[in-house]
Amino acid sequence: MTVLTPTSPSPSPPKSSPPTWLRYFSFCTDAKVIGIQYVVLSFVFFLIGGFLAMVMRGELLTPAADLVDRTVYNGLYTMHGTIMLFLFTFPVLNGFNNLLIPVMIGAPDMAFPRLNALAFWMFPVFGLVLIASFFVPGGPASAGWWSYPPISVQNPLGHLINGESLWILAVALSGISSILGALNFVTTILRMRAPGMGLFRMPIFCWTALAAQTIQLIGLPALTGGAVMLLLDLTVGTTFYDPTGGGDPVLYQHFFWFYSHPAVYVIILPVFGIFSELFPVYARKPLFGYPFVAIASFVIVGLGLIVWVHHMFPSGVSQWMRDLFMVTTMLIAVPTGVKVFAWLGTLWGGKLKLTTPMLFALGGLINFVFAGITGIMLATVPIDIHVNNTYFVVGHFHYVIYGAAVMGIFAAIYHWFPKFTGRMPYEGLGKLHCLLTFVGANLNFLPMHPLGLMGMPRRVSSYDPEFAFWNVLASLGAFLLGVSIIPFLLNMVSSVVRGEPAGANPWRAIGLEWLLPSPPPIENFEDHVPTVISAPYGYGTGKPLVEHQGEIELALALLEGRA
Amino acid sequence: MSTSSPLDPSAAPDPAAHGEHGGHPNFTLTGFVIFLLSESVIFLAFFSGYTALKLSATAWLPSGVEGLEWQTPLINSVVLVSSSGTIALAEWFKHRGSLWGFRAFWLLTMAMGAYFLLGQAQEWRSLSFGFTDGTFGGTFYLLTGFHGLHVATGILLMALMLLKSFLPGNYDGGEQGVVATSLFWHFVDVIWILLFLLLYVWR
C-alpha cells in the first residue's frame, strides 16, 4: 500500500493482472469488481422485469382480460415498475459510478471500500426479498409502484408478512444501500481527484454523478420516513394516512414524490453525463459549453427538488400549489435545454463516427427530446388533469426511462466495455441490437400517446375495443424489445470470451481512464497519478491532458507490443 | 477546492487525511458529515408530516387526553442539551492530552444521555394514550421514539470510543471517531430542541 501522494509519472504504467472469476462472488472491496457485480446482477433483474412486461403486453394484445387474472395483472405492473427502478436502473448506474468515477478522477479506489462492498451486498438481499413476495400468501404488492394508501394499506388476509410489507422492506433496504453508495461517491469525487483536476476540469460524467448522488442524499431519507409511516399503518395500526383516524393519504403522496420525482433525475443525469462523454469522442470535437453543461446539472438538482406536486395536480392540492409547481416544472426545461443545445453544438460540423455506442447515444438523445416535449405538455395543469392516469403518462415515462436512459446505458456499456474487459465488442451485433432497440422502443411507446389522448386508463388488463389497434402495435414493439436483448447478451458473452484485444485506447478518446491499460490494474494509477494540466475533451486542440502524456502513451504502446 | 485538489502535492499535507489503513487516505469525517446532513432529512420529513397533520386536524387530541405535561420533559431536555457542553469539555481534555479528563467527561455525557432516555421511558409509561390513538398518538411516539433511538445509538458509539481510549497509542494520530461521535451528539441535541418546541411548546 502506498500513500496517495503523486510523484513523477512512471514511464511504465503498472501491468494489469486478470482477476479470477471467484472475486465476483466475494466481499471484494475493489470498486472495479463491485461495478461489474452491480452491472451483471442488475441485468439479471432486467430480464425478470422485462419478462413481466412481456406478459402484460401479451395480455393487452386483445381487449379482453384473457391471459392472466386481474389480480395477477395488478401484481405484474407493480413488480415490473419496482424491479426496473430499484433492481435495474439504480444498481446499473451505481455499477457505472463504481467503474468510472475512480478511473476518471485518477483515484485508486472509492473513499470507503468496505462500505462500498456492504452497499453492493445489500442489493442481492433486497432483490431476493422483493422476488420472494411472489411466493407469500396473497401474492406480491399490487398497489402500483407508488404504493399509494389506502390501497397499499389493505391487508385482507391479515398476515404480518405480505406482499406489501415485503415491498416496503425491500424499498427501505434499497434506500439505505443507495445512501451508503451516495456517501461514498460524493466523498470520492470531492476528496480524491488527481492533482491538477479542479472541479472544472472534471469529466462531465463525474459532475452528473455528483449531482445525482446529491439528490439521493436529500431525497431518499424523505421517502424512507414516509415508507416507515406506511409500514406502521399497515402492520401496527397507526393512522398517519388513514382519514378515519385523522390521517391524510395525500401526505404519503408528498413524501413519495418528493423523492420519486427527483429520482428520475438520479437516473437521467448520469445518462446526460454519458452523452456528454460520448459525443466529443465520436464527433472529434471538444464538448460545446463545458462549464454550462456542468452547472446545469446542479440547476436541475435544485429545481428538481421543488417540482414534485406536478404528480399530484388531481389529488386535491390547492390552486396556488398547482400554479407554482407548473412553473417550476417548466423551468426544468431551461437547464435541460442548455445541455441538449450543447450536445447539438458538439455534433455540429464534427467528423461523426457512427460506432455502436455513438448510435445508441444519438438514438437516446432523439428519444429524450421527444420525452422532454411531452414532459412540458404534462407540466401544464389542464393537460395533466385531462390525461392523468392514462397511457399518455406511461408513454412519456417510458420514453424517458427506456428511450433515453436505457439507450444511454447501452451506449455506456459498448463504449467502456473494452476498458474494463480488455476486449472489443462486435460491431455488427451491436448495431443490430441498437436498431432493434430504437425501433422497438418507438413502436412500443409512441402508440401509448394516442391511446392516452383517447382516454385509455393505465393499469387495466381489459379495455374498450376502440383502443385495440394502437395496443397491438405497442405489444409488437414490446416483443421486438424483448428480442433485442438476444444480440446484446450474445455480444457480451462472446466478446468477453474471444473478442479482439482492445488495447488501452481503442476509441482514441481523451480522459484519465484511457491512459490506463485495459483492464486497469487493481489500484489504477497507484502512486503514479498523472498531473492534469488542461480541460477535458481537448479533441482537435492538440493539447495534452496530463504532464508527460507522451511518455505514458509510449509506455502503454510498449506494454501492448505496438511500438 | 476550485482549481487544486486536496491531493495537490503543493498543498500542505493534511494529517487527518492519512488514517490507519496502511496509508490510504481516510475521509471518515467528510463522509460522516454528509451522512448527518442526509439523516437530518428523515427528521425533516417527520417534522413536516407532524406539522401538516396537526394543522389540518379537526380534533388533534384524542378524547380524554388533556395534552402533554411539560415540566419533567423540560428538566430532561436541560440535561440532554447541557450534555453537548460536557462532550465538548471531554474533547477539549483530549486535545490537551489529558486522557483521564476526557474519559471522565465522556462518561458524564453518557450518563446524562442515559438519564434522558430513562426519563423518556418513564414519560411513555405514564401517558394515557397509545401509538394507535389517532395521529396525535402516532406522531408523538414516532418522533420521540425515533429520536430516542438516536440517543441510544449515540450512547453506544460513546461506549465504543471509551473502550478504544484504553488501547495504547490509539489516539496518537488524532481520532476521527471521537470527533464524529461528538458531532453526532450535537446533532441529536439540536434535533431534540426542535422536537421539544414542536411537541411540548406548540399547543
Tab-separated table of C-alpha atoms in Angstrom, chain A residues 44-383:
chain	number	residue	atom	x	y	z
A	44	VAL	CA	-30.489	-10.442	-14.249
A	45	PHE	CA	-33.290	-8.374	-12.740
A	46	PHE	CA	-33.693	-6.503	-16.042
A	47	LEU	CA	-34.597	-9.835	-17.666
A	48	ILE	CA	-37.103	-10.622	-14.877
A	49	GLY	CA	-38.710	-7.161	-15.074
A	50	GLY	CA	-38.729	-7.408	-18.862
A	51	PHE	CA	-40.417	-10.800	-18.717
A	52	LEU	CA	-43.219	-9.287	-16.576
A	53	ALA	CA	-43.616	-6.551	-19.209
A	54	MET	CA	-43.883	-9.189	-21.953
A	55	VAL	CA	-46.718	-10.896	-20.042
A	56	MET	CA	-48.507	-7.559	-19.664
A	57	ARG	CA	-48.160	-6.691	-23.332
A	58	GLY	CA	-49.359	-10.222	-24.159
A	59	GLU	CA	-52.443	-9.579	-22.061
A	60	LEU	CA	-53.044	-6.242	-23.801
A	61	LEU	CA	-52.906	-7.777	-27.307
A	62	THR	CA	-56.661	-8.324	-27.024
A	63	PRO	CA	-59.296	-6.086	-25.379
A	64	ALA	CA	-60.493	-8.877	-23.083
A	65	ALA	CA	-58.708	-9.929	-19.879
A	66	ASP	CA	-57.884	-13.413	-21.098
A	67	LEU	CA	-54.227	-14.205	-20.373
A	68	VAL	CA	-53.864	-13.608	-16.634
A	69	ASP	CA	-56.188	-12.994	-13.726
A	70	ARG	CA	-56.882	-9.315	-12.932
A	71	THR	CA	-55.261	-9.675	-9.503
A	72	VAL	CA	-52.158	-11.145	-11.103
A	73	TYR	CA	-52.110	-8.243	-13.564
A	74	ASN	CA	-52.090	-5.766	-10.650
A	75	GLY	CA	-49.084	-7.583	-9.222
A	76	LEU	CA	-47.383	-7.635	-12.638
A	77	TYR	CA	-47.311	-3.885	-13.223
A	78	THR	CA	-46.445	-3.176	-9.595
A	79	MET	CA	-43.495	-5.536	-9.640
A	80	HIS	CA	-42.419	-4.540	-13.170
A	81	GLY	CA	-42.091	-0.906	-12.108
A	82	THR	CA	-40.424	-1.670	-8.802
A	83	ILE	CA	-37.941	-4.167	-10.249
A	84	MET	CA	-36.995	-1.959	-13.186
A	85	LEU	CA	-36.346	1.085	-10.985
A	86	PHE	CA	-34.943	-0.309	-7.753
A	87	LEU	CA	-33.330	-3.510	-9.040
A	88	PHE	CA	-32.195	-2.476	-12.501
A	89	THR	CA	-31.791	1.236	-13.186
A	90	PHE	CA	-30.353	2.445	-9.882
A	91	PRO	CA	-27.991	-0.542	-9.455
A	92	VAL	CA	-26.719	-0.473	-13.039
A	93	LEU	CA	-25.926	3.229	-12.676
A	94	ASN	CA	-24.205	2.550	-9.357
A	95	GLY	CA	-22.194	-0.021	-11.266
A	96	PHE	CA	-21.102	2.690	-13.711
A	97	ASN	CA	-20.281	5.018	-10.794
A	98	ASN	CA	-18.029	2.350	-9.327
A	99	LEU	CA	-16.337	1.550	-12.598
A	100	LEU	CA	-15.943	5.058	-13.934
A	101	ILE	CA	-15.533	7.569	-11.091
A	102	PRO	CA	-12.199	6.256	-9.710
A	103	VAL	CA	-10.543	5.799	-13.117
A	104	MET	CA	-11.882	9.125	-14.422
A	105	ILE	CA	-10.520	11.146	-11.496
A	106	GLY	CA	-7.363	9.062	-11.007
A	107	ALA	CA	-8.272	7.645	-7.587
A	108	PRO	CA	-7.056	4.146	-6.604
A	109	ASP	CA	-10.476	3.127	-5.243
A	110	MET	CA	-13.532	4.554	-3.505
A	111	ALA	CA	-13.135	6.579	-0.300
A	112	PHE	CA	-14.803	3.827	1.766
A	113	PRO	CA	-14.168	0.472	0.057
A	114	ARG	CA	-15.747	-1.703	2.766
A	115	LEU	CA	-18.875	0.466	2.910
A	116	ASN	CA	-18.979	0.137	-0.864
A	117	ALA	CA	-18.960	-3.657	-0.724
A	118	LEU	CA	-21.605	-3.573	2.017
A	119	ALA	CA	-23.841	-1.350	-0.126
A	120	PHE	CA	-23.467	-3.791	-3.007
A	121	TRP	CA	-24.222	-6.910	-0.983
A	122	MET	CA	-27.450	-5.366	0.269
A	123	PHE	CA	-28.582	-5.427	-3.380
A	124	PRO	CA	-28.997	-9.236	-3.732
A	125	VAL	CA	-30.646	-9.223	-0.286
A	126	PHE	CA	-33.384	-6.724	-1.101
A	127	GLY	CA	-33.656	-8.236	-4.560
A	128	LEU	CA	-34.454	-11.607	-3.008
A	129	VAL	CA	-36.887	-10.015	-0.528
A	130	LEU	CA	-38.800	-8.423	-3.398
A	131	ILE	CA	-38.812	-11.562	-5.549
A	132	ALA	CA	-39.839	-13.642	-2.502
A	133	SER	CA	-43.043	-11.611	-2.306
A	134	PHE	CA	-44.295	-13.574	-5.343
A	135	PHE	CA	-44.445	-16.640	-3.111
A	136	VAL	CA	-46.165	-15.333	0.045
A	137	PRO	CA	-49.906	-15.850	0.643
A	138	GLY	CA	-51.852	-13.164	-1.186
A	139	GLY	CA	-49.120	-12.635	-3.784
A	140	PRO	CA	-46.845	-9.653	-4.353
A	141	ALA	CA	-47.629	-5.990	-3.747
A	142	SER	CA	-50.392	-4.845	-6.113
A	143	ALA	CA	-50.806	-1.170	-5.314
A	144	GLY	CA	-48.687	0.071	-8.213
A	145	TRP	CA	-45.075	1.150	-7.802
A	146	TRP	CA	-46.235	4.328	-5.995
A	147	SER	CA	-47.848	2.200	-3.284
A	148	TYR	CA	-50.462	4.865	-2.521
A	149	PRO	CA	-52.639	4.408	0.542
A	150	PRO	CA	-55.456	3.484	1.042
A	151	ILE	CA	-54.886	0.650	-1.474
A	152	SER	CA	-51.428	-0.167	-0.118
A	153	VAL	CA	-52.576	-0.486	3.494
A	154	GLN	CA	-55.208	-3.107	2.689
A	155	ASN	CA	-54.300	-6.444	4.232
A	156	PRO	CA	-57.360	-8.656	3.754
A	157	LEU	CA	-55.605	-11.918	4.669
A	158	GLY	CA	-54.188	-10.399	7.860
A	159	HIS	CA	-50.697	-11.897	7.521
A	160	LEU	CA	-47.859	-9.874	9.004
A	161	ILE	CA	-45.585	-10.925	6.131
A	162	ASN	CA	-47.439	-9.996	2.973
A	163	GLY	CA	-46.528	-8.688	-0.488
A	164	GLU	CA	-46.881	-5.066	0.546
A	165	SER	CA	-44.791	-5.309	3.744
A	166	LEU	CA	-42.036	-7.123	1.829
A	167	TRP	CA	-42.251	-4.396	-0.822
A	168	ILE	CA	-41.765	-1.674	1.795
A	169	LEU	CA	-38.893	-3.621	3.377
A	170	ALA	CA	-37.158	-4.051	0.018
A	171	VAL	CA	-37.570	-0.383	-0.888
A	172	ALA	CA	-36.273	0.723	2.526
A	173	LEU	CA	-33.206	-1.546	2.249
A	174	SER	CA	-32.599	-0.308	-1.267
A	175	GLY	CA	-32.755	3.223	0.101
A	176	ILE	CA	-30.164	2.514	2.801
A	177	SER	CA	-27.884	0.848	0.255
A	178	SER	CA	-28.227	3.833	-2.075
A	179	ILE	CA	-27.465	6.307	0.719
A	180	LEU	CA	-24.309	4.369	1.636
A	181	GLY	CA	-23.343	4.390	-2.035
A	182	ALA	CA	-24.045	8.108	-2.332
A	183	LEU	CA	-21.857	8.934	0.714
A	184	ASN	CA	-19.051	7.064	-0.981
A	185	PHE	CA	-19.401	8.601	-4.437
A	186	VAL	CA	-19.716	12.170	-3.138
A	187	THR	CA	-16.742	11.843	-0.784
A	188	THR	CA	-14.642	10.200	-3.505
A	189	ILE	CA	-15.380	12.904	-6.059
A	190	LEU	CA	-14.818	15.760	-3.600
A	191	ARG	CA	-11.650	14.469	-1.958
A	192	MET	CA	-9.776	12.066	-4.237
A	193	ARG	CA	-9.281	13.811	-7.578
A	194	ALA	CA	-5.936	13.673	-9.347
A	195	PRO	CA	-3.547	16.600	-8.858
A	196	GLY	CA	-4.488	19.474	-11.132
A	197	MET	CA	-8.029	18.226	-11.631
A	198	GLY	CA	-10.093	21.076	-10.230
A	199	LEU	CA	-13.854	20.722	-10.303
A	200	PHE	CA	-13.972	22.479	-13.661
A	201	ARG	CA	-11.520	20.036	-15.197
A	202	MET	CA	-13.586	17.064	-14.113
A	203	PRO	CA	-15.277	14.903	-16.766
A	204	ILE	CA	-18.991	15.700	-17.063
A	205	PHE	CA	-19.919	12.155	-16.033
A	206	CYS	CA	-18.459	12.904	-12.588
A	207	TRP	CA	-20.379	16.185	-12.423
A	208	THR	CA	-23.632	14.415	-13.207
A	209	ALA	CA	-22.832	11.585	-10.772
A	210	LEU	CA	-22.150	14.172	-8.057
A	211	ALA	CA	-25.439	15.923	-8.831
A	212	ALA	CA	-27.416	12.683	-8.946
A	213	GLN	CA	-25.960	11.389	-5.696
A	214	THR	CA	-26.749	14.716	-4.012
A	215	ILE	CA	-30.389	14.056	-4.864
A	216	GLN	CA	-30.129	10.581	-3.338
A	217	LEU	CA	-28.793	12.094	-0.102
A	218	ILE	CA	-31.547	14.707	0.114
A	219	GLY	CA	-34.493	12.761	-1.259
A	220	LEU	CA	-34.138	9.171	-0.120
A	221	PRO	CA	-34.412	9.884	3.624
A	222	ALA	CA	-37.781	11.557	2.995
A	223	LEU	CA	-39.066	8.523	1.122
A	224	THR	CA	-37.735	6.250	3.857
A	225	GLY	CA	-39.522	8.320	6.506
A	226	GLY	CA	-42.757	8.129	4.541
A	227	ALA	CA	-42.325	4.388	3.977
A	228	VAL	CA	-41.767	3.782	7.707
A	229	MET	CA	-45.081	5.506	8.412
A	230	LEU	CA	-46.751	3.397	5.699
A	231	LEU	CA	-45.361	0.206	7.220
A	232	LEU	CA	-46.634	1.266	10.659
A	233	ASP	CA	-50.091	1.950	9.216
A	234	LEU	CA	-50.058	-1.444	7.517
A	235	THR	CA	-48.773	-3.555	10.398
A	236	VAL	CA	-49.201	-1.725	13.736
A	237	GLY	CA	-52.442	0.074	13.041
A	238	THR	CA	-51.406	3.725	13.255
A	239	THR	CA	-53.448	6.172	11.187
A	240	PHE	CA	-50.908	8.523	9.598
A	241	TYR	CA	-52.527	8.087	6.183
A	242	ASP	CA	-55.966	6.947	7.311
A	243	PRO	CA	-58.625	9.704	7.400
A	244	THR	CA	-60.786	7.743	9.854
A	245	GLY	CA	-58.059	8.276	12.458
A	246	GLY	CA	-57.307	11.874	11.461
A	247	GLY	CA	-54.606	10.921	8.947
A	248	ASP	CA	-54.124	12.144	5.388
A	249	PRO	CA	-53.465	9.863	2.374
A	250	VAL	CA	-52.181	12.838	0.360
A	251	LEU	CA	-49.350	13.256	2.881
A	252	TYR	CA	-47.892	9.974	1.620
A	253	GLN	CA	-48.026	11.293	-1.932
A	254	HIS	CA	-45.930	14.275	-0.849
A	255	PHE	CA	-43.304	12.034	0.757
A	256	PHE	CA	-43.291	9.670	-2.176
A	257	TRP	CA	-42.956	12.243	-4.945
A	258	PHE	CA	-40.558	14.478	-3.042
A	259	TYR	CA	-38.076	11.687	-3.669
A	260	SER	CA	-39.519	9.819	-6.612
A	261	HIS	CA	-39.726	12.746	-8.959
A	262	PRO	CA	-36.069	13.760	-8.421
A	263	ALA	CA	-35.308	10.026	-8.665
A	264	VAL	CA	-35.932	10.424	-12.390
A	265	TYR	CA	-33.051	12.926	-12.411
A	266	VAL	CA	-30.926	10.451	-10.441
A	267	ILE	CA	-31.422	8.230	-13.475
A	268	ILE	CA	-31.259	10.726	-16.308
A	269	LEU	CA	-28.391	12.920	-15.022
A	270	PRO	CA	-25.729	10.175	-15.331
A	271	VAL	CA	-27.180	9.420	-18.768
A	272	PHE	CA	-26.642	13.102	-19.636
A	273	GLY	CA	-23.119	12.505	-18.385
A	274	ILE	CA	-22.737	9.543	-20.727
A	275	PHE	CA	-23.983	11.610	-23.694
A	276	SER	CA	-21.526	14.373	-22.759
A	277	GLU	CA	-18.649	11.880	-22.649
A	278	LEU	CA	-19.505	10.088	-25.882
A	279	PHE	CA	-20.414	12.899	-28.302
A	280	PRO	CA	-16.977	14.600	-28.117
A	281	VAL	CA	-15.203	11.254	-28.678
A	282	TYR	CA	-17.197	10.300	-31.757
A	283	ALA	CA	-17.540	13.823	-33.156
A	284	ARG	CA	-13.823	14.534	-32.530
A	285	LYS	CA	-14.650	17.949	-31.074
A	286	PRO	CA	-14.476	19.435	-27.556
A	287	LEU	CA	-17.727	19.449	-25.605
A	288	PHE	CA	-19.571	22.646	-26.503
A	289	GLY	CA	-20.102	24.935	-23.465
A	290	TYR	CA	-18.469	22.659	-20.859
A	291	PRO	CA	-18.996	24.924	-17.791
A	292	PHE	CA	-22.671	25.445	-18.664
A	293	VAL	CA	-23.242	21.711	-19.031
A	294	ALA	CA	-21.522	21.140	-15.680
A	295	ILE	CA	-23.502	23.812	-13.804
A	296	ALA	CA	-26.790	22.863	-15.483
A	297	SER	CA	-26.603	19.533	-13.615
A	298	PHE	CA	-26.859	21.321	-10.300
A	299	VAL	CA	-29.554	23.686	-11.545
A	300	ILE	CA	-31.528	20.541	-12.378
A	301	VAL	CA	-30.927	19.255	-8.831
A	302	GLY	CA	-32.132	22.499	-7.267
A	303	LEU	CA	-35.229	22.794	-9.439
A	304	GLY	CA	-35.847	19.049	-9.319
A	305	LEU	CA	-36.408	19.241	-5.583
A	306	ILE	CA	-39.284	21.714	-5.966
A	307	VAL	CA	-41.422	20.176	-8.703
A	308	TRP	CA	-42.912	17.082	-7.075
A	309	VAL	CA	-46.500	18.317	-6.768
A	310	HIS	CA	-46.929	18.062	-10.561
A	311	HIS	CA	-47.614	14.370	-9.904
A	312	MET	CA	-50.476	15.409	-7.648
A	313	PHE	CA	-52.408	18.005	-9.667
A	314	PRO	CA	-55.621	15.955	-9.400
A	315	SER	CA	-55.006	14.966	-5.745
A	316	GLY	CA	-56.879	17.855	-4.200
A	317	VAL	CA	-53.950	20.264	-3.801
A	318	SER	CA	-54.688	23.970	-3.701
A	319	GLN	CA	-54.636	26.092	-6.834
A	320	TRP	CA	-51.585	28.154	-5.777
A	321	MET	CA	-49.617	24.908	-5.431
A	322	ARG	CA	-50.673	23.812	-8.903
A	323	ASP	CA	-49.613	27.164	-10.382
A	324	LEU	CA	-46.298	27.226	-8.537
A	325	PHE	CA	-45.310	23.676	-9.397
A	326	MET	CA	-46.388	24.061	-13.010
A	327	VAL	CA	-43.932	26.965	-13.343
A	328	THR	CA	-41.042	25.228	-11.573
A	329	THR	CA	-41.589	22.100	-13.663
A	330	MET	CA	-41.452	24.070	-16.873
A	331	LEU	CA	-38.302	25.855	-15.690
A	332	ILE	CA	-36.522	22.475	-15.656
A	333	ALA	CA	-36.633	22.656	-19.434
A	334	VAL	CA	-34.097	25.515	-19.311
A	335	PRO	CA	-31.030	23.685	-17.867
A	336	THR	CA	-32.051	20.576	-19.778
A	337	GLY	CA	-32.298	22.596	-22.967
A	338	VAL	CA	-28.846	24.053	-22.271
A	339	LYS	CA	-27.490	20.515	-22.286
A	340	VAL	CA	-29.335	19.461	-25.431
A	341	PHE	CA	-28.051	22.501	-27.333
A	342	ALA	CA	-24.544	21.869	-26.005
A	343	TRP	CA	-24.665	18.350	-27.449
A	344	LEU	CA	-26.003	19.643	-30.755
A	345	GLY	CA	-23.218	22.239	-30.747
A	346	THR	CA	-20.731	19.429	-30.142
A	347	LEU	CA	-22.083	17.345	-33.006
A	348	TRP	CA	-22.374	20.318	-35.386
A	349	GLY	CA	-19.650	20.114	-38.019
A	350	GLY	CA	-17.951	17.210	-36.273
A	351	LYS	CA	-16.431	14.192	-38.005
A	352	LEU	CA	-19.098	11.783	-36.800
A	353	LYS	CA	-18.026	8.175	-36.334
A	354	LEU	CA	-21.186	6.090	-36.194
A	355	THR	CA	-19.992	3.290	-33.941
A	356	THR	CA	-22.430	1.267	-31.814
A	357	PRO	CA	-22.052	3.450	-28.697
A	358	MET	CA	-22.479	6.608	-30.791
A	359	LEU	CA	-25.621	5.231	-32.457
A	360	PHE	CA	-27.094	4.348	-29.068
A	361	ALA	CA	-26.284	7.823	-27.745
A	362	LEU	CA	-27.819	9.539	-30.780
A	363	GLY	CA	-30.941	7.365	-30.541
A	364	GLY	CA	-31.175	8.110	-26.839
A	365	LEU	CA	-30.871	11.839	-27.497
A	366	ILE	CA	-33.675	11.778	-30.093
A	367	ASN	CA	-35.957	9.865	-27.726
A	368	PHE	CA	-35.061	12.220	-24.894
A	369	VAL	CA	-36.039	15.319	-26.853
A	370	PHE	CA	-39.403	13.742	-27.632
A	371	ALA	CA	-39.861	12.817	-23.952
A	372	GLY	CA	-38.956	16.365	-22.957
A	373	ILE	CA	-41.669	17.810	-25.194
A	374	THR	CA	-44.368	15.548	-23.746
A	375	GLY	CA	-42.963	16.407	-20.321
A	376	ILE	CA	-43.708	20.091	-20.886
A	377	MET	CA	-47.211	19.119	-22.014
A	378	LEU	CA	-47.708	17.146	-18.813
A	379	ALA	CA	-46.471	20.021	-16.671
A	380	THR	CA	-49.375	22.115	-17.915
A	381	VAL	CA	-52.137	21.740	-15.340
A	382	PRO	CA	-55.157	21.436	-17.702
A	383	ILE	CA	-53.426	18.901	-19.964
